[in-house]
Short mmCIF file of C-alpha atoms in Angstrom, two decimals:
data_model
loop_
_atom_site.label_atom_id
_atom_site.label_comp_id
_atom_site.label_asym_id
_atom_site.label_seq_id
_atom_site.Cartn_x
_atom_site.Cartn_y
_atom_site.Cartn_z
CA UNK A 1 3.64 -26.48 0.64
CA UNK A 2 0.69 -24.52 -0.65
CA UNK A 3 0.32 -24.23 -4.00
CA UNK A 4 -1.32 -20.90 -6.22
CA UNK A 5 -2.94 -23.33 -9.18
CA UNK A 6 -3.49 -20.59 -12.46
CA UNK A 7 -1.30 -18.08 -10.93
CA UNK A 8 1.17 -16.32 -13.83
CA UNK A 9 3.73 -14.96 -11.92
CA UNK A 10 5.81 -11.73 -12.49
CA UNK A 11 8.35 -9.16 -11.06
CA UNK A 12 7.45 -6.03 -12.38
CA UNK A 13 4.39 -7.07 -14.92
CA UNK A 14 3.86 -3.21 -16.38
CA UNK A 15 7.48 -3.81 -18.14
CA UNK A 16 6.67 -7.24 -19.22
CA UNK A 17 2.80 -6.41 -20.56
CA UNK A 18 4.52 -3.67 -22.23
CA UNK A 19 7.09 -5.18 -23.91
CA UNK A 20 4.82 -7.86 -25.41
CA UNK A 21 2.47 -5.15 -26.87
CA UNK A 22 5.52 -3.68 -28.56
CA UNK A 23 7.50 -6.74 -30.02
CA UNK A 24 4.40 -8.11 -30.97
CA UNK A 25 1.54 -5.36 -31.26
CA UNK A 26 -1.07 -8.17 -29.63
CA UNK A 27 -3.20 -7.02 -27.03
CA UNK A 28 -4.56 -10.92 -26.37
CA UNK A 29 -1.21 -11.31 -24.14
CA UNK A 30 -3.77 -10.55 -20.90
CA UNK A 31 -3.35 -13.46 -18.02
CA UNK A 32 -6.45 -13.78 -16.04
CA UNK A 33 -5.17 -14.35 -12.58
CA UNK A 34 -1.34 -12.44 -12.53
CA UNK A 35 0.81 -12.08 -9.32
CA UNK A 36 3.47 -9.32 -9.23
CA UNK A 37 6.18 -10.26 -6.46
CA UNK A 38 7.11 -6.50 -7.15
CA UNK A 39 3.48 -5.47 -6.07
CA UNK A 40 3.50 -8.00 -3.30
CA UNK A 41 6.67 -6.59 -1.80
CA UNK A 42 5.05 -2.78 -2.03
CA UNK A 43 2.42 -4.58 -0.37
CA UNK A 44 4.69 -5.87 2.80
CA UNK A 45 7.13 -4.16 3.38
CA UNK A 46 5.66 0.28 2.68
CA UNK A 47 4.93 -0.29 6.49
CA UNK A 48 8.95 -0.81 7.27
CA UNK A 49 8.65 -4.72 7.90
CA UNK A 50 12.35 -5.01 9.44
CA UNK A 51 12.25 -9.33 9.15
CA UNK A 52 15.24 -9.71 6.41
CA UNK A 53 17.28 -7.59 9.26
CA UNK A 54 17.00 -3.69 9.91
CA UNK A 55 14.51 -1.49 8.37
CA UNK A 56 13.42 -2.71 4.80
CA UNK A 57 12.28 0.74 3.13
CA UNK A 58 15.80 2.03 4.11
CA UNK A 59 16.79 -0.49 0.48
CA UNK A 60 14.58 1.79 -1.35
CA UNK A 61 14.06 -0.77 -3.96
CA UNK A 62 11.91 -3.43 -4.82
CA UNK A 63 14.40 -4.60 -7.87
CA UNK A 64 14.61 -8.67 -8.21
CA UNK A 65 18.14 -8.70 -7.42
CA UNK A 66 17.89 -6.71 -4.69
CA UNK A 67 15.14 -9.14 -2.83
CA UNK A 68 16.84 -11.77 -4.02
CA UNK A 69 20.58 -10.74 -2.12
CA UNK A 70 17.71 -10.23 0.96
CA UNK A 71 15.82 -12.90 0.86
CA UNK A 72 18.20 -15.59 -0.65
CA UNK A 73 21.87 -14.17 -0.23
CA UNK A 74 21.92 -14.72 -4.01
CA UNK A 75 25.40 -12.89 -5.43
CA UNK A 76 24.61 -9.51 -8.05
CA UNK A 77 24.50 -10.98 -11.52
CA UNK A 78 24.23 -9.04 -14.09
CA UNK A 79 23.51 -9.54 -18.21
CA UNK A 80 24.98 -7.10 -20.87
CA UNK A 81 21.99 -7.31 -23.09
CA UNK A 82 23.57 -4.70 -25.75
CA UNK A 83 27.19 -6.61 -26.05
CA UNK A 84 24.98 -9.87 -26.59
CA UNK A 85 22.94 -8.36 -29.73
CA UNK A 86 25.77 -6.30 -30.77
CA UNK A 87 27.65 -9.95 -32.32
CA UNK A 88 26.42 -12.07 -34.72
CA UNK A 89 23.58 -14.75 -33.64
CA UNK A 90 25.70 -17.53 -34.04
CA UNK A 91 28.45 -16.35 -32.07
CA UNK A 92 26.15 -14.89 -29.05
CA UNK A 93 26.63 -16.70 -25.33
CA UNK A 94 23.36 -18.53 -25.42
CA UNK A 95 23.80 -20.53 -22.55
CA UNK A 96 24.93 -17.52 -20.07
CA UNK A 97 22.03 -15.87 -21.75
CA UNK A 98 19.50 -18.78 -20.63
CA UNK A 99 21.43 -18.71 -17.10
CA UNK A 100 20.37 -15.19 -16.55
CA UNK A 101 16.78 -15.52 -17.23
CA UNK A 102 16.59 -18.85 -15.61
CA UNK A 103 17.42 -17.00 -12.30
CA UNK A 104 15.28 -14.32 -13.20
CA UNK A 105 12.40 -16.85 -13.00
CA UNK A 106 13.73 -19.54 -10.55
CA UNK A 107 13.56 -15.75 -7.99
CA UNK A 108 10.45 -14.86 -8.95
CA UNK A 109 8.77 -17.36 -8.14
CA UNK A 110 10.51 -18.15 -5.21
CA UNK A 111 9.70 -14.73 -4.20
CA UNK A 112 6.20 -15.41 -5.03
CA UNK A 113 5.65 -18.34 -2.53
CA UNK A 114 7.69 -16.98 0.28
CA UNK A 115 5.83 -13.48 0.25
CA UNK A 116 2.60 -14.50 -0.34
CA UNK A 117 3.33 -16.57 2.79
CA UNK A 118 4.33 -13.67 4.73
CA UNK A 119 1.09 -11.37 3.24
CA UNK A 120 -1.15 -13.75 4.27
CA UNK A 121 0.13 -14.21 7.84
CA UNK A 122 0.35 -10.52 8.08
CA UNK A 123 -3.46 -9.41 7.34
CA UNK A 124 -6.63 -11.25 5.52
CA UNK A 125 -7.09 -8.00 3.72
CA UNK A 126 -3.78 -7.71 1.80
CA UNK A 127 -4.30 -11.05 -0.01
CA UNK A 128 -7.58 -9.48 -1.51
CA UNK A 129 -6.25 -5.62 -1.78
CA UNK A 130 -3.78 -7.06 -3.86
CA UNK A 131 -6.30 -9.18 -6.04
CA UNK A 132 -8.86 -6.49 -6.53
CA UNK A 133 -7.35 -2.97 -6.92
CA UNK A 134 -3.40 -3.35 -7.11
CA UNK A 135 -3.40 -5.73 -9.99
CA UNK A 136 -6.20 -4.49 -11.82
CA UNK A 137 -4.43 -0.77 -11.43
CA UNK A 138 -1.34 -1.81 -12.32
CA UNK A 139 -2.66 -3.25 -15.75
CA UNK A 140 -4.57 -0.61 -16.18
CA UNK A 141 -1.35 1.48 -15.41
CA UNK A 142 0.57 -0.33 -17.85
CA UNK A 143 -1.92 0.61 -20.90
CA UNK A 144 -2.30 3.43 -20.36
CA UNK A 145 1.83 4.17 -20.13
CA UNK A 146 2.31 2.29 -23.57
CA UNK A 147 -0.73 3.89 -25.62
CA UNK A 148 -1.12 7.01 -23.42
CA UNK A 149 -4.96 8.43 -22.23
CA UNK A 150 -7.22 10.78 -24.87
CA UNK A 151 -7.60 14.49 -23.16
CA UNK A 152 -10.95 16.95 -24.11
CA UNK A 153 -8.04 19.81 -25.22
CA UNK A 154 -11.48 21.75 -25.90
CA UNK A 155 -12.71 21.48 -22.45
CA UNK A 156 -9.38 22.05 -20.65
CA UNK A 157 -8.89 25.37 -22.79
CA UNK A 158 -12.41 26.33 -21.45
CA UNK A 159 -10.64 25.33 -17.93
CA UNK A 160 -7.67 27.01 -18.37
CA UNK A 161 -9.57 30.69 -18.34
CA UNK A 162 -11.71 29.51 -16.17
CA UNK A 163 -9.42 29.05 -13.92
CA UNK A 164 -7.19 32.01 -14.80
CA UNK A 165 -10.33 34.00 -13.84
CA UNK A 166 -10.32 32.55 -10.32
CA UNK A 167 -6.92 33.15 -10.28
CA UNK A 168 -6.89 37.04 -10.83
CA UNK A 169 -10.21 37.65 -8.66
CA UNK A 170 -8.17 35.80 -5.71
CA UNK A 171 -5.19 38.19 -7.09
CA UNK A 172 -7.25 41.01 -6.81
CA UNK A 173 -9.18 40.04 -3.35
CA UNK A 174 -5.13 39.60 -1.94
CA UNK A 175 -4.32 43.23 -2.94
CA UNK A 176 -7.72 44.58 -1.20
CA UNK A 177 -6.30 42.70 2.12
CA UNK A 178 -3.18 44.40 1.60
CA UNK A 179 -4.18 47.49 1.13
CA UNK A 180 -6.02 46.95 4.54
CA UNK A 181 -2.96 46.31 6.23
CA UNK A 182 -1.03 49.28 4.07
CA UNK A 183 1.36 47.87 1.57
CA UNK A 184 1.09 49.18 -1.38
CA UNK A 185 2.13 45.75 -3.29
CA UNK A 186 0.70 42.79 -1.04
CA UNK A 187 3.46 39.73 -1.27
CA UNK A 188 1.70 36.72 -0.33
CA UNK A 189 5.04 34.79 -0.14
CA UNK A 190 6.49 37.03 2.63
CA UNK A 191 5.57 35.96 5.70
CA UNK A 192 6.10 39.58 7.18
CA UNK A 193 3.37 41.01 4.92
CA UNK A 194 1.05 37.81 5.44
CA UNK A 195 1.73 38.77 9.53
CA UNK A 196 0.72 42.18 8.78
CA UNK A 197 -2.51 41.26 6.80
CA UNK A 198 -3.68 38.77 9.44
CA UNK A 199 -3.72 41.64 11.83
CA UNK A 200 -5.21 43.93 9.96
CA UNK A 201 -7.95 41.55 9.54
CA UNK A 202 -8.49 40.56 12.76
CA UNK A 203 -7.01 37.17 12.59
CA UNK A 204 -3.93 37.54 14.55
#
């Protein structure tokens, strides 16, 4: 088997990035050289790769427990996170609580193996799209979801009549074509008037 030395592995790293910067407001949580089987399975199977049986965008998911029933014919588990922190510590189902997350993990990164295998027989260039612009954007995603991007509210007031400007002179340039084509009130969402105004033009 081929092994991925340095590789941190996760389904779905923008919830996982994000929910370290909130429990523990640390932005040094960055691994160098992530793998998101998530990302990887965007990657594989946006083309309609039919190999786990039928067309696979027809799932319309990319969930772990979905790929895992495709891939593995693992059973639905499921993990009521709220009943578990609802009770008191020491009466919380630890172990069930460990089993859940241990097959969390023991799937992803039996995803990872398996579909890396599959990307890389596929095409030499998703191996490196994946390395170079998905990852990188989907960190870059995940930042800027948690602490949001600044906006230039000066400049985009300045572009709002700018544009409003545009607006009414292409307002006012649809009326002279109606006018052409005599309507008093030129609709260009009626397709009878836009008819009409094409001929009168010369376009039809």
């Amino acid at each position: 088997m081929k092994t991925y030395p340095g590789v941190l592995v996760f389904h779905n790293i923008k919830f996982d990035l994000k929910f370290f910067k909130h429990w523990f407001d640390d932005d040094r949580f960055q691994p160098k050289n992530p793998a998101d089987t998530m990302i990887i399975q965007y990657l594989l199977d946006e083309r309609g790769d039919d190999e786990s049986g039928g067309n696979a965008r027809s799932y319309q998911t990319r969930g772990l427990k979905t790929l895992g029933r495709i891939h593995y014919d693992v059973p639905d588990y499921h993990f009521d996170f709220d009943e578990f922190f609802e009770v008191p510590e020491e009466e919380r189902d630890w172990p069930d609580f460990y089993r859940y997350h241990g097959l969390d993990c023991a799937l992803t990164i039996s995803l990872y193996f398996d579909l890396m295998e599959k990307l890389r027989a596929e095409s030499d260039a998703l191996e490196p799209l994946m390395e170079i612009i998905m990852m990188p954007a989907s960190m870059a995603l995940c930042r800027t979801e948690y602490l949001g991007a600044p906006l230039d509210t000066e400049y985009l007031k300045e572009l709002g009549i700018t544009l409003q400007q545009e607006i009414d002179a292409s307002f006012d340039l649809l009326q002279e074509y109606g006018q052409m084509a005599g309507l008093e009130k030129f609709n260009p969402g009626s397709h009878v008037q836009v008819k009409k105004v094409f001929k009168a033009v010369g376009f039809d």
